[in-house]
Short mmCIF file of C-alpha atoms in Angstrom, two decimals:
data_model
loop_
_atom_site.label_atom_id
_atom_site.label_comp_id
_atom_site.label_asym_id
_atom_site.label_seq_id
_atom_site.Cartn_x
_atom_site.Cartn_y
_atom_site.Cartn_z
CA UNK Y 1 135.50 72.47 112.29
CA UNK Y 2 136.36 75.95 113.55
CA UNK Y 3 134.84 78.33 111.07
CA UNK Y 4 132.87 81.50 111.66
CA UNK Y 5 129.25 80.91 110.64
CA UNK Y 6 127.71 83.02 107.95
CA UNK Y 7 125.55 85.89 109.05
CA UNK Y 8 121.84 85.78 108.22
CA UNK Y 9 121.33 85.90 104.48
CA UNK Y 10 121.30 89.56 103.35
CA UNK Y 11 117.69 90.68 102.98
CA UNK Y 12 118.28 92.44 99.69
CA UNK Y 13 119.54 89.10 98.32
CA UNK Y 14 121.80 91.06 96.01
CA UNK Y 15 124.56 88.45 96.21
CA UNK Y 16 124.01 84.77 95.59
CA UNK Y 17 127.61 83.96 96.60
CA UNK Y 18 129.26 83.40 99.97
CA UNK Y 19 132.13 85.77 99.11
CA UNK Y 20 132.54 88.70 96.71
CA UNK Y 21 133.15 87.28 93.22
CA UNK Y 22 133.60 89.35 90.07
CA UNK Y 23 132.74 86.98 87.23
CA UNK Y 24 134.12 89.41 84.61
CA UNK Y 25 137.57 89.04 86.14
CA UNK Y 26 137.34 85.29 85.54
CA UNK Y 27 136.59 85.55 81.81
CA UNK Y 28 140.17 84.88 80.63
CA UNK Y 29 140.78 82.20 83.25
CA UNK Y 30 137.49 80.44 82.43
CA UNK Y 31 138.24 80.43 78.71
CA UNK Y 32 141.73 79.03 79.39
CA UNK Y 33 140.42 76.29 81.74
CA UNK Y 34 137.89 75.11 79.14
CA UNK Y 35 140.67 74.58 76.57
CA UNK Y 36 143.02 72.55 78.79
CA UNK Y 37 143.02 68.96 77.52
CA UNK Y 38 145.11 66.74 79.80
CA UNK Y 39 143.82 63.26 80.59
CA UNK Y 40 146.92 61.18 81.52
CA UNK Y 41 147.11 62.12 85.22
CA UNK Y 42 145.27 64.31 87.74
CA UNK Y 43 148.61 65.92 88.74
CA UNK Y 44 149.42 66.95 85.15
CA UNK Y 45 145.90 68.33 84.69
CA UNK Y 46 146.19 70.50 87.83
CA UNK Y 47 149.68 71.68 86.81
CA UNK Y 48 148.31 72.79 83.43
CA UNK Y 49 145.28 74.54 84.96
CA UNK Y 50 147.36 76.43 87.55
CA UNK Y 51 149.54 78.08 84.89
CA UNK Y 52 146.94 80.85 84.66
CA UNK Y 53 145.74 80.83 88.29
CA UNK Y 54 147.47 82.98 90.92
CA UNK Y 55 145.21 83.24 94.00
CA UNK Y 56 143.50 80.40 95.85
CA UNK Y 57 140.15 81.63 94.52
CA UNK Y 58 141.48 81.49 90.94
CA UNK Y 59 142.82 77.97 91.51
CA UNK Y 60 139.43 76.77 92.77
CA UNK Y 61 137.73 78.52 89.86
CA UNK Y 62 139.96 76.87 87.24
CA UNK Y 63 139.38 73.41 88.75
CA UNK Y 64 135.61 74.05 88.99
CA UNK Y 65 135.32 75.25 85.37
CA UNK Y 66 137.30 72.31 84.04
CA UNK Y 67 135.23 69.67 85.87
CA UNK Y 68 131.88 71.31 85.03
CA UNK Y 69 132.70 71.32 81.31
CA UNK Y 70 134.60 68.02 80.93
CA UNK Y 71 132.89 65.46 83.18
CA UNK Y 72 129.45 64.22 82.22
CA UNK Y 73 126.99 62.46 84.47
CA UNK Y 74 127.28 58.70 84.03
CA UNK Y 75 123.72 57.52 83.50
CA UNK Y 76 124.73 53.93 82.66
CA UNK Y 77 126.93 53.75 85.78
CA UNK Y 78 124.15 55.18 87.92
CA UNK Y 79 121.79 52.38 86.85
CA UNK Y 80 124.46 49.64 86.91
CA UNK Y 81 127.02 50.20 89.69
CA UNK Y 82 129.32 47.45 88.28
CA UNK Y 83 129.99 49.77 85.30
CA UNK Y 84 130.96 52.62 87.63
CA UNK Y 85 134.18 53.93 89.14
CA UNK Y 86 134.43 57.02 91.30
CA UNK Y 87 138.26 56.97 91.54
CA UNK Y 88 139.62 60.37 90.44
CA UNK Y 89 141.90 58.95 87.71
CA UNK Y 90 139.09 56.79 86.26
CA UNK Y 91 136.73 59.79 86.30
CA UNK Y 92 139.35 61.88 84.52
CA UNK Y 93 140.09 59.28 81.86
CA UNK Y 94 136.51 58.19 81.11
CA UNK Y 95 135.14 61.74 81.43
CA UNK Y 96 132.13 60.30 83.29
CA UNK Y 97 130.93 59.72 86.82
CA UNK Y 98 128.16 60.30 89.33
CA UNK Y 99 128.22 62.90 92.15
CA UNK Y 100 130.63 60.80 94.23
CA UNK Y 101 133.18 60.89 91.40
CA UNK Y 102 132.73 64.62 90.70
CA UNK Y 103 133.25 65.46 94.39
CA UNK Y 104 136.19 63.03 94.75
CA UNK Y 105 137.99 64.45 91.70
CA UNK Y 106 137.33 67.99 92.93
CA UNK Y 107 138.78 67.16 96.36
CA UNK Y 108 141.92 65.55 94.90
CA UNK Y 109 142.57 68.37 92.43
CA UNK Y 110 142.25 70.95 95.23
CA UNK Y 111 144.61 68.91 97.42
CA UNK Y 112 147.24 68.89 94.63
CA UNK Y 113 146.73 72.66 94.23
CA UNK Y 114 147.29 73.21 97.97
CA UNK Y 115 143.67 74.14 98.72
CA UNK Y 116 141.83 72.73 101.72
CA UNK Y 117 138.79 70.90 100.41
CA UNK Y 118 136.23 68.50 101.89
CA UNK Y 119 133.96 66.01 100.19
CA UNK Y 120 130.52 66.26 101.83
CA UNK Y 121 127.53 63.94 101.66
CA UNK Y 122 123.85 64.33 102.47
CA UNK Y 123 120.34 64.51 101.08
CA UNK Y 124 119.46 66.59 98.03
CA UNK Y 125 116.35 67.78 96.23
CA UNK Y 126 117.65 66.64 92.87
CA UNK Y 127 116.24 65.29 89.61
CA UNK Y 128 114.09 62.56 91.26
CA UNK Y 129 112.85 64.68 94.17
CA UNK Y 130 109.09 64.54 94.75
CA UNK Y 131 107.54 67.55 96.47
CA UNK Y 132 106.81 66.95 100.12
CA UNK Y 133 108.78 63.68 100.26
CA UNK Y 134 110.57 62.43 103.41
CA UNK Y 135 114.29 61.66 103.42
CA UNK Y 136 115.34 58.39 105.06
CA UNK Y 137 118.20 55.90 104.81
CA UNK Y 138 121.62 56.63 103.32
CA UNK Y 139 122.55 60.00 101.88
CA UNK Y 140 121.95 60.36 98.15
CA UNK Y 141 124.34 63.08 97.01
CA UNK Y 142 127.91 64.38 97.36
CA UNK Y 143 129.39 67.87 96.99
CA UNK Y 144 132.34 69.91 98.26
CA UNK Y 145 133.41 72.63 100.66
CA UNK Y 146 136.59 74.69 100.02
CA UNK Y 147 138.52 76.86 102.44
CA UNK Y 148 139.10 80.39 101.08
CA UNK Y 149 139.79 83.69 102.84
CA UNK Y 150 139.57 82.18 106.32
CA UNK Y 151 136.24 80.36 105.98
CA UNK Y 152 134.55 77.45 104.27
CA UNK Y 153 132.46 77.82 101.11
CA UNK Y 154 130.11 75.37 99.38
CA UNK Y 155 129.93 74.22 95.76
CA UNK Y 156 128.41 71.39 93.72
CA UNK Y 157 130.20 70.60 90.45
CA UNK Y 158 127.73 67.83 89.53
CA UNK Y 159 124.85 70.29 89.44
CA UNK Y 160 127.12 72.95 87.97
CA UNK Y 161 127.85 70.77 84.95
CA UNK Y 162 124.37 70.18 83.57
CA UNK Y 163 121.10 68.36 83.96
CA UNK Y 164 119.54 64.94 83.56
CA UNK Y 165 116.16 64.58 81.84
CA UNK Y 166 113.02 63.47 83.69
CA UNK Y 167 113.25 59.85 82.52
CA UNK Y 168 116.91 59.75 83.64
CA UNK Y 169 118.17 58.49 80.28
CA UNK Y 170 120.05 61.54 78.98
CA UNK Y 171 122.51 64.05 80.42
CA UNK Y 172 122.92 67.50 78.85
CA UNK Y 173 125.91 69.76 79.57
CA UNK Y 174 124.36 73.03 80.76
CA UNK Y 175 126.70 75.07 82.91
CA UNK Y 176 125.08 76.51 86.05
CA UNK Y 177 127.02 79.30 87.79
CA UNK Y 178 124.63 79.23 90.74
CA UNK Y 179 126.33 76.23 92.40
CA UNK Y 180 129.77 77.89 92.62
CA UNK Y 181 130.37 79.29 96.14
CA UNK Y 182 126.61 79.45 96.73
CA UNK Y 183 125.54 81.37 99.82
CA UNK Y 184 124.78 78.71 102.50
CA UNK Y 185 121.30 80.16 103.11
CA UNK Y 186 120.49 79.36 99.47
CA UNK Y 187 122.45 76.09 99.29
CA UNK Y 188 120.43 74.61 102.20
CA UNK Y 189 117.38 74.95 100.01
CA UNK Y 190 118.41 71.86 98.05
CA UNK Y 191 121.38 70.31 99.96
CA UNK Y 192 121.13 68.88 103.50
CA UNK Y 193 124.53 67.62 104.78
CA UNK Y 194 124.80 64.55 107.04
CA UNK Y 195 126.78 66.68 109.50
CA UNK Y 196 124.72 69.79 110.32
CA UNK Y 197 127.92 71.84 110.94
CA UNK Y 198 128.42 71.80 107.16
CA UNK Y 199 125.23 73.81 106.66
CA UNK Y 200 127.52 76.73 107.66
CA UNK Y 201 124.43 78.36 109.13
CA UNK Y 202 123.36 79.49 112.55
CA UNK Y 203 120.84 78.36 113.61
CA UNK Y 204 120.97 75.14 111.62
CA UNK Y 205 117.90 73.65 109.94
CA UNK Y 206 116.37 70.36 111.04
CA UNK Y 207 115.70 67.63 108.51
CA UNK Y 208 111.95 68.30 109.02
CA UNK Y 209 112.50 71.96 108.06
CA UNK Y 210 114.41 70.85 104.98
CA UNK Y 211 111.60 68.46 103.97
CA UNK Y 212 108.83 71.04 104.46
CA UNK Y 213 110.59 74.05 102.98
CA UNK Y 214 109.74 75.25 99.51
CA UNK Y 215 112.26 74.19 96.86
CA UNK Y 216 113.44 77.32 95.09
CA UNK Y 217 115.11 76.15 91.90
CA UNK Y 218 118.42 77.85 90.96
CA UNK Y 219 116.50 79.80 88.29
CA UNK Y 220 114.49 81.39 91.10
CA UNK Y 221 117.62 83.14 92.37
CA UNK Y 222 119.44 83.72 89.09
CA UNK Y 223 116.35 85.54 87.72
CA UNK Y 224 116.52 87.93 90.69
CA UNK Y 225 113.42 86.64 92.49
CA UNK Y 226 113.48 87.38 96.20
CA UNK Y 227 110.70 85.63 98.10
CA UNK Y 228 107.67 83.46 97.49
CA UNK Y 229 104.59 82.99 99.64
CA UNK Y 230 103.60 80.53 100.98
CA UNK Y 231 106.97 79.11 101.98
CA UNK Y 232 105.71 75.54 102.34
CA UNK Y 233 105.61 72.97 99.56
CA UNK Y 234 102.00 71.94 100.17
CA UNK Y 235 99.17 74.50 100.01
CA UNK Y 236 95.63 73.78 101.24
CA UNK Y 237 92.80 75.55 99.40
CA UNK Y 238 90.31 77.65 101.35
CA UNK Y 239 86.82 77.70 99.83
CA UNK Y 240 88.30 76.23 96.67
CA UNK Y 241 90.99 78.91 96.31
CA UNK Y 242 94.76 79.01 96.89
CA UNK Y 243 97.01 82.08 96.70
CA UNK Y 244 100.68 82.38 95.73
CA UNK Y 245 102.77 85.53 95.44
CA UNK Y 246 106.33 86.17 94.31
CA UNK Y 247 108.45 89.26 94.95
CA UNK Y 248 111.30 90.19 92.65
CA UNK Y 249 113.77 92.98 92.02
CA UNK Y 250 113.62 93.46 88.24
CA UNK Y 251 110.80 93.54 85.69
CA UNK Y 252 109.83 89.89 85.31
CA UNK Y 253 107.11 88.09 83.35
CA UNK Y 254 105.41 84.99 84.77
CA UNK Y 255 103.36 81.99 83.64
CA UNK Y 256 101.83 79.15 85.61
CA UNK Y 257 100.42 75.67 85.06
CA UNK Y 258 98.00 73.83 87.30
CA UNK Y 259 97.99 70.21 86.09
CA UNK Y 260 98.41 71.44 82.51
CA UNK Y 261 95.71 74.16 82.76
CA UNK Y 262 95.75 77.87 83.61
CA UNK Y 263 92.70 77.88 85.86
CA UNK Y 264 93.43 80.93 87.92
CA UNK Y 265 93.86 84.68 87.96
CA UNK Y 266 97.42 85.99 87.75
CA UNK Y 267 98.23 89.68 88.02
CA UNK Y 268 101.64 91.33 87.61
CA UNK Y 269 102.75 93.67 90.37
CA UNK Y 270 105.51 96.26 90.08
CA UNK Y 271 107.85 93.92 91.92
CA UNK Y 272 106.47 90.44 91.29
CA UNK Y 273 103.15 88.70 90.78
CA UNK Y 274 100.06 87.52 92.62
CA UNK Y 275 98.17 84.36 91.69
CA UNK Y 276 94.78 83.04 92.81
CA UNK Y 277 94.05 79.52 91.63
CA UNK Y 278 90.78 77.61 91.63
CA UNK Y 279 91.29 73.87 91.07
CA UNK Y 280 88.34 72.35 89.21
CA UNK Y 281 88.71 68.95 90.90
CA UNK Y 282 89.30 67.87 94.48
CA UNK Y 283 92.54 66.09 95.42
CA UNK Y 284 96.23 66.89 94.89
CA UNK Y 285 97.36 69.11 92.03
CA UNK Y 286 100.83 70.08 90.87
CA UNK Y 287 101.31 73.84 90.45
CA UNK Y 288 104.34 75.09 88.50
CA UNK Y 289 105.37 78.72 88.20
CA UNK Y 290 107.64 79.91 85.36
CA UNK Y 291 109.42 83.22 84.88
CA UNK Y 292 111.58 85.12 82.42
CA UNK Y 293 113.19 88.58 82.43
CA UNK Y 294 111.06 91.19 80.65
CA UNK Y 295 113.94 92.04 78.32
CA UNK Y 296 114.91 88.42 77.51
CA UNK Y 297 115.54 88.02 73.79
CA UNK Y 298 114.06 84.50 73.73
CA UNK Y 299 110.53 83.63 74.71
CA UNK Y 300 111.70 80.95 77.15
CA UNK Y 301 110.18 80.75 80.62
CA UNK Y 302 112.14 78.80 83.26
CA UNK Y 303 110.42 76.85 86.03
CA UNK Y 304 111.17 78.65 89.32
CA UNK Y 305 108.72 77.10 91.81
CA UNK Y 306 106.61 73.99 92.26
CA UNK Y 307 103.83 73.44 94.78
CA UNK Y 308 101.35 70.70 95.62
CA UNK Y 309 97.85 72.13 95.97
CA UNK Y 310 95.48 70.08 98.14
CA UNK Y 311 91.88 70.89 97.22
CA UNK Y 312 89.03 69.75 99.48
CA UNK Y 313 86.16 71.53 97.73
CA UNK Y 314 85.74 73.13 94.29
CA UNK Y 315 84.56 76.73 94.02
CA UNK Y 316 81.86 76.24 91.37
CA UNK Y 317 81.29 79.99 90.97
CA UNK Y 318 84.86 80.42 89.64
CA UNK Y 319 84.42 78.68 86.32
CA UNK Y 320 86.71 80.86 84.22
CA UNK Y 321 86.23 81.37 80.46
CA UNK Y 322 88.65 79.40 78.32
CA UNK Y 323 89.58 82.56 76.36
CA UNK Y 324 91.07 84.17 79.47
CA UNK Y 325 94.82 84.83 79.06
CA UNK Y 326 97.34 85.23 81.88
CA UNK Y 327 98.30 87.63 83.35
CA UNK Y 328 95.10 89.67 83.78
CA UNK Y 329 94.50 93.38 83.99
CA UNK Y 330 96.73 96.42 83.57
CA UNK Y 331 100.25 96.45 85.03
CA UNK Y 332 103.75 97.91 84.55
CA UNK Y 333 103.88 95.70 81.42
CA UNK Y 334 100.80 97.32 79.83
CA UNK Y 335 102.15 100.75 80.78
CA UNK Y 336 105.28 99.96 78.79
CA UNK Y 337 103.00 99.08 75.86
CA UNK Y 338 101.50 102.60 76.06
CA UNK Y 339 98.33 102.06 78.16
CA UNK Y 340 98.63 104.61 80.96
CA UNK Y 341 96.40 105.66 83.87
CA UNK Y 342 93.77 102.89 83.62
CA UNK Y 343 90.38 103.75 85.12
CA UNK Y 344 90.12 100.10 86.28
CA UNK Y 345 93.40 98.90 87.84
CA UNK Y 346 91.65 95.74 89.07
CA UNK Y 347 91.66 92.81 86.60
CA UNK Y 348 88.00 91.88 87.25
CA UNK Y 349 85.17 94.25 86.40
CA UNK Y 350 81.81 93.55 88.05
CA UNK Y 351 78.77 95.11 86.38
CA UNK Y 352 75.19 94.81 87.59
CA UNK Y 353 73.43 96.45 84.64
CA UNK Y 354 75.63 94.82 81.98
CA UNK Y 355 77.39 98.05 81.03
CA UNK Y 356 80.82 99.43 81.88
CA UNK Y 357 83.24 102.01 80.61
CA UNK Y 358 87.06 101.91 80.76
CA UNK Y 359 89.44 104.76 80.03
CA UNK Y 360 93.20 104.89 79.39
CA UNK Y 361 95.65 107.56 78.41
CA UNK Y 362 97.42 106.26 75.32
CA UNK Y 363 101.07 106.64 74.41
CA UNK Y 364 101.92 108.19 71.03
CA UNK Y 365 101.05 106.53 67.73
CA UNK Y 366 98.90 103.73 69.18
CA UNK Y 367 95.93 102.17 67.41
CA UNK Y 368 93.69 99.97 69.59
CA UNK Y 369 91.53 96.95 68.82
CA UNK Y 370 89.22 95.64 71.57
CA UNK Y 371 87.27 92.36 71.31
CA UNK Y 372 84.74 90.75 73.64
CA UNK Y 373 84.98 86.95 73.99
CA UNK Y 374 82.24 84.58 75.10
CA UNK Y 375 81.21 81.16 73.80
CA UNK Y 376 77.91 82.71 72.63
CA UNK Y 377 79.59 85.40 70.49
CA UNK Y 378 80.57 84.66 66.89
CA UNK Y 379 83.86 86.06 65.64
CA UNK Y 380 82.26 88.92 63.70
CA UNK Y 381 80.22 89.97 66.77
CA UNK Y 382 83.22 90.32 69.10
CA UNK Y 383 83.70 94.03 68.42
CA UNK Y 384 80.00 94.93 68.08
CA UNK Y 385 79.42 95.22 71.86
CA UNK Y 386 82.35 97.61 72.31
CA UNK Y 387 82.54 101.24 71.25
CA UNK Y 388 85.82 103.18 71.11
CA UNK Y 389 85.74 106.91 71.79
CA UNK Y 390 88.92 108.98 71.45
CA UNK Y 391 89.35 112.38 73.05
CA UNK Y 392 92.85 113.71 72.50
CA UNK Y 393 95.23 111.09 73.90
CA UNK Y 394 92.45 109.44 75.96
CA UNK Y 395 90.51 106.40 74.84
CA UNK Y 396 87.21 105.27 76.32
CA UNK Y 397 85.88 101.75 75.75
CA UNK Y 398 82.12 101.57 76.28
CA UNK Y 399 80.92 97.99 76.74
CA UNK Y 400 77.36 96.62 76.68
CA UNK Y 401 76.97 92.90 77.38
CA UNK Y 402 74.45 90.84 75.37
CA UNK Y 403 73.54 88.77 78.47
CA UNK Y 404 74.71 87.75 81.95
CA UNK Y 405 77.88 85.68 82.36
CA UNK Y 406 81.69 85.84 82.44
CA UNK Y 407 83.18 87.72 79.46
CA UNK Y 408 86.79 88.31 78.45
CA UNK Y 409 87.71 91.76 77.13
CA UNK Y 410 90.90 91.40 75.03
CA UNK Y 411 92.87 94.49 74.10
CA UNK Y 412 95.26 94.58 71.14
CA UNK Y 413 97.43 97.41 69.84
CA UNK Y 414 99.80 98.39 67.06
CA UNK Y 415 101.59 101.49 65.88
CA UNK Y 416 99.31 103.58 63.67
CA UNK Y 417 102.25 103.97 61.31
CA UNK Y 418 102.65 100.17 61.12
CA UNK Y 419 100.52 98.43 58.46
CA UNK Y 420 100.98 95.05 60.19
CA UNK Y 421 98.74 93.11 62.53
CA UNK Y 422 97.62 94.05 66.02
CA UNK Y 423 99.56 92.51 68.92
CA UNK Y 424 97.71 91.14 71.95
CA UNK Y 425 98.48 93.26 75.05
CA UNK Y 426 96.20 92.24 77.94
CA UNK Y 427 92.71 91.28 79.03
CA UNK Y 428 90.05 91.83 81.70
CA UNK Y 429 87.44 89.49 83.11
CA UNK Y 430 83.99 91.15 83.04
CA UNK Y 431 81.32 89.47 85.15
CA UNK Y 432 77.58 90.11 85.24
CA UNK Y 433 75.14 88.04 87.34
CA UNK Y 434 71.98 89.95 86.34
CA UNK Y 435 69.96 87.59 84.11
CA UNK Y 436 67.71 90.50 82.99
CA UNK Y 437 70.61 92.03 81.03
CA UNK Y 438 70.17 91.99 77.25
CA UNK Y 439 71.97 94.85 75.50
CA UNK Y 440 71.94 95.12 71.70
CA UNK Y 441 75.11 95.72 69.70
CA UNK Y 442 76.41 99.22 68.98
CA UNK Y 443 75.97 100.57 65.43
CA UNK Y 444 78.28 99.01 62.86
CA UNK Y 445 81.22 101.31 62.15
CA UNK Y 446 82.85 101.55 58.70
CA UNK Y 447 86.43 102.49 57.94
CA UNK Y 448 85.62 106.12 57.12
CA UNK Y 449 84.37 106.65 60.66
CA UNK Y 450 87.34 108.60 62.08
CA UNK Y 451 88.90 107.69 65.42
CA UNK Y 452 87.82 110.91 67.15
CA UNK Y 453 84.20 110.91 65.90
CA UNK Y 454 81.61 110.20 68.57
CA UNK Y 455 78.04 108.87 68.63
CA UNK Y 456 75.92 110.60 71.27
CA UNK Y 457 72.64 109.12 70.05
CA UNK Y 458 71.31 106.65 69.12
CA UNK Y 459 73.87 104.37 70.83
CA UNK Y 460 71.94 101.19 70.20
CA UNK Y 461 72.66 99.49 66.89
CA UNK Y 462 69.02 98.30 66.80
CA UNK Y 463 66.40 101.00 66.17
CA UNK Y 464 62.67 100.65 66.91
CA UNK Y 465 60.38 100.27 63.87
CA UNK Y 466 57.99 103.06 62.71
CA UNK Y 467 59.54 105.71 64.96
CA UNK Y 468 61.14 109.08 64.66
CA UNK Y 469 64.68 108.58 65.92
CA UNK Y 470 66.87 111.45 67.14
CA UNK Y 471 70.46 111.52 65.83
CA UNK Y 472 73.32 113.45 67.41
CA UNK Y 473 76.85 112.80 66.11
CA UNK Y 474 80.16 114.55 66.79
CA UNK Y 475 82.19 114.83 63.57
CA UNK Y 476 84.52 117.45 62.13
CA UNK Y 477 85.85 118.37 58.69
CA UNK Y 478 82.66 117.16 56.97
CA UNK Y 479 80.66 118.88 54.19
CA UNK Y 480 77.28 117.20 54.70
CA UNK Y 481 75.67 114.34 56.65
CA UNK Y 482 72.70 112.25 55.46
CA UNK Y 483 70.69 109.54 57.20
CA UNK Y 484 69.30 107.08 54.69
CA UNK Y 485 66.23 105.12 55.77
CA UNK Y 486 63.20 104.64 53.45
CA UNK Y 487 63.58 108.38 52.97
CA UNK Y 488 66.77 110.45 53.20
CA UNK Y 489 67.11 112.98 56.04
CA UNK Y 490 69.78 115.67 56.27
CA UNK Y 491 71.42 116.42 59.63
CA UNK Y 492 72.12 120.06 60.51
CA UNK Y 493 75.47 121.24 61.78
CA UNK Y 494 76.13 123.11 65.02
CA UNK Y 495 79.90 123.39 65.56
CA UNK Y 496 81.25 119.81 65.54
CA UNK Y 497 77.81 118.33 66.21
CA UNK Y 498 75.36 117.07 63.57
CA UNK Y 499 71.72 116.67 64.64
CA UNK Y 500 68.35 115.69 63.22
CA UNK Y 501 65.72 112.96 63.07
CA UNK Y 502 64.86 110.14 60.72
CA UNK Y 503 61.79 107.90 60.50
CA UNK Y 504 62.35 104.15 60.49
CA UNK Y 505 59.05 103.22 58.78
CA UNK Y 506 59.30 100.79 55.87
CA UNK Y 507 63.02 99.90 56.14
CA UNK Y 508 65.24 97.19 57.67
CA UNK Y 509 68.51 99.18 57.75
CA UNK Y 510 69.54 102.78 58.34
CA UNK Y 511 72.86 104.20 57.10
CA UNK Y 512 74.67 107.39 58.08
CA UNK Y 513 76.55 108.82 55.07
CA UNK Y 514 79.00 111.71 54.95
CA UNK Y 515 80.10 113.97 52.14
CA UNK Y 516 83.69 114.75 53.08
CA UNK Y 517 84.11 117.54 50.55
CA UNK Y 518 81.30 119.99 49.62
CA UNK Y 519 82.67 120.12 46.04
CA UNK Y 520 82.13 116.39 45.50
CA UNK Y 521 78.83 114.55 45.16
CA UNK Y 522 80.40 111.41 46.61
CA UNK Y 523 79.04 110.11 49.93
CA UNK Y 524 80.65 107.33 52.02
CA UNK Y 525 78.87 105.17 54.59
CA UNK Y 526 80.19 105.56 58.13
CA UNK Y 527 77.51 103.89 60.32
CA UNK Y 528 74.89 101.20 59.90
CA UNK Y 529 71.85 100.54 62.15
CA UNK Y 530 69.39 97.67 62.00
CA UNK Y 531 65.65 98.26 62.42
CA UNK Y 532 63.62 95.88 64.56
CA UNK Y 533 61.10 93.82 62.61
CA UNK Y 534 57.45 94.93 62.86
#
């Protein structure tokens, strides 16, 4: 075989093909090839297909499209070879075969069309491939090479036509463009030819390399993903932790599954994602990573990578709350949702005294809901340990934890102009190891408490009994402010601030009430405090 080898795969991975191909120019030809319905002879079929094909590339394309859309994988024949024929005419007339028949028909149709074509055989990482397996014995797959523009190119019409389900009982037509003239550096990922020359690569890979190398599924490349670390199928944990990262070109969203759970910490990066996983049992675990384009209309994530994670010891300290959602922390995605310039870019917040404060600059017209999740917190307490403070287009979230532990801070948002529900945007993991921590809730806030009001004191929602308590509140556009305990106290105004004291003797609750208009006698409650029992 005298063919120039392909250069090293272009680092920008902008082309998945081994020659320049403009798919838009094929639209008419593809549509024509799909409609051709000739089953009496291979020669007549090729004659019909070539009516619209001028160049050698167009001829190969027409043959490829026809086979991928008209021949289905013969599951019965695969299980019972006596029911199977791979002769091109039989494949054409039954419309069924296995890889041998697809590749044989492809070779004969090309030969009739005057195109040099080879049927190749070798090992493949196909439907029944187990990660990390060894390949021995006879080859298990067949595909083709075609000679175009002075060099050989690879394609696999079996895999281009569709997919078989996991139990190998059903074939579904699902056209896959990836396997048409695939760049050899990508093709070798899943196809290892018996004759290493047909890798069309220099240097060639050994079978050991092929066995150990990570299987990047076709979705990995078609979604514009570039590289994944580590590059080996099997990952060993270190101190109960394993790390995976993926780099990509376009805005991409990711999910992962570790034996059906999400026990890890995934963060989105500008060009990809980073994942730390903490298996909760020793032994081998299957890790799957899924992706979808940010702008995809459907909420369908495709599997792009699979690993085996070998765990020798469990990191007991990393017992993550079940409420934690992936990915964690702020990212380009949360920026697009209107959360800009986060004070905490890291997804985990460590606090020693049980308090922390986060700030964001908000996009226009955004209303925020923040909830704290922990198994000890009832639903109606989830917002009582968080206080929102708005200053212009900045929001501050003050958080006081009720006790030590791992908490999840979930942030939701909606348009202020939209009466609908809040949408979940992202979350943080807040950790506190200090067992002395025991912060009370913030005061209860009612709906008339405006977004840009601010409590300076008292910040605790629980007031001491039989004490004079100092109040300082920042509110504007108000006629009068009262604090109702056993007695009623009036706060005095100084600019936007309202100040004064109230005595907590003889009462269980204290309310702050505002008169929004000096001409009305109507007061509305804006804050509620509880008083500690005697």
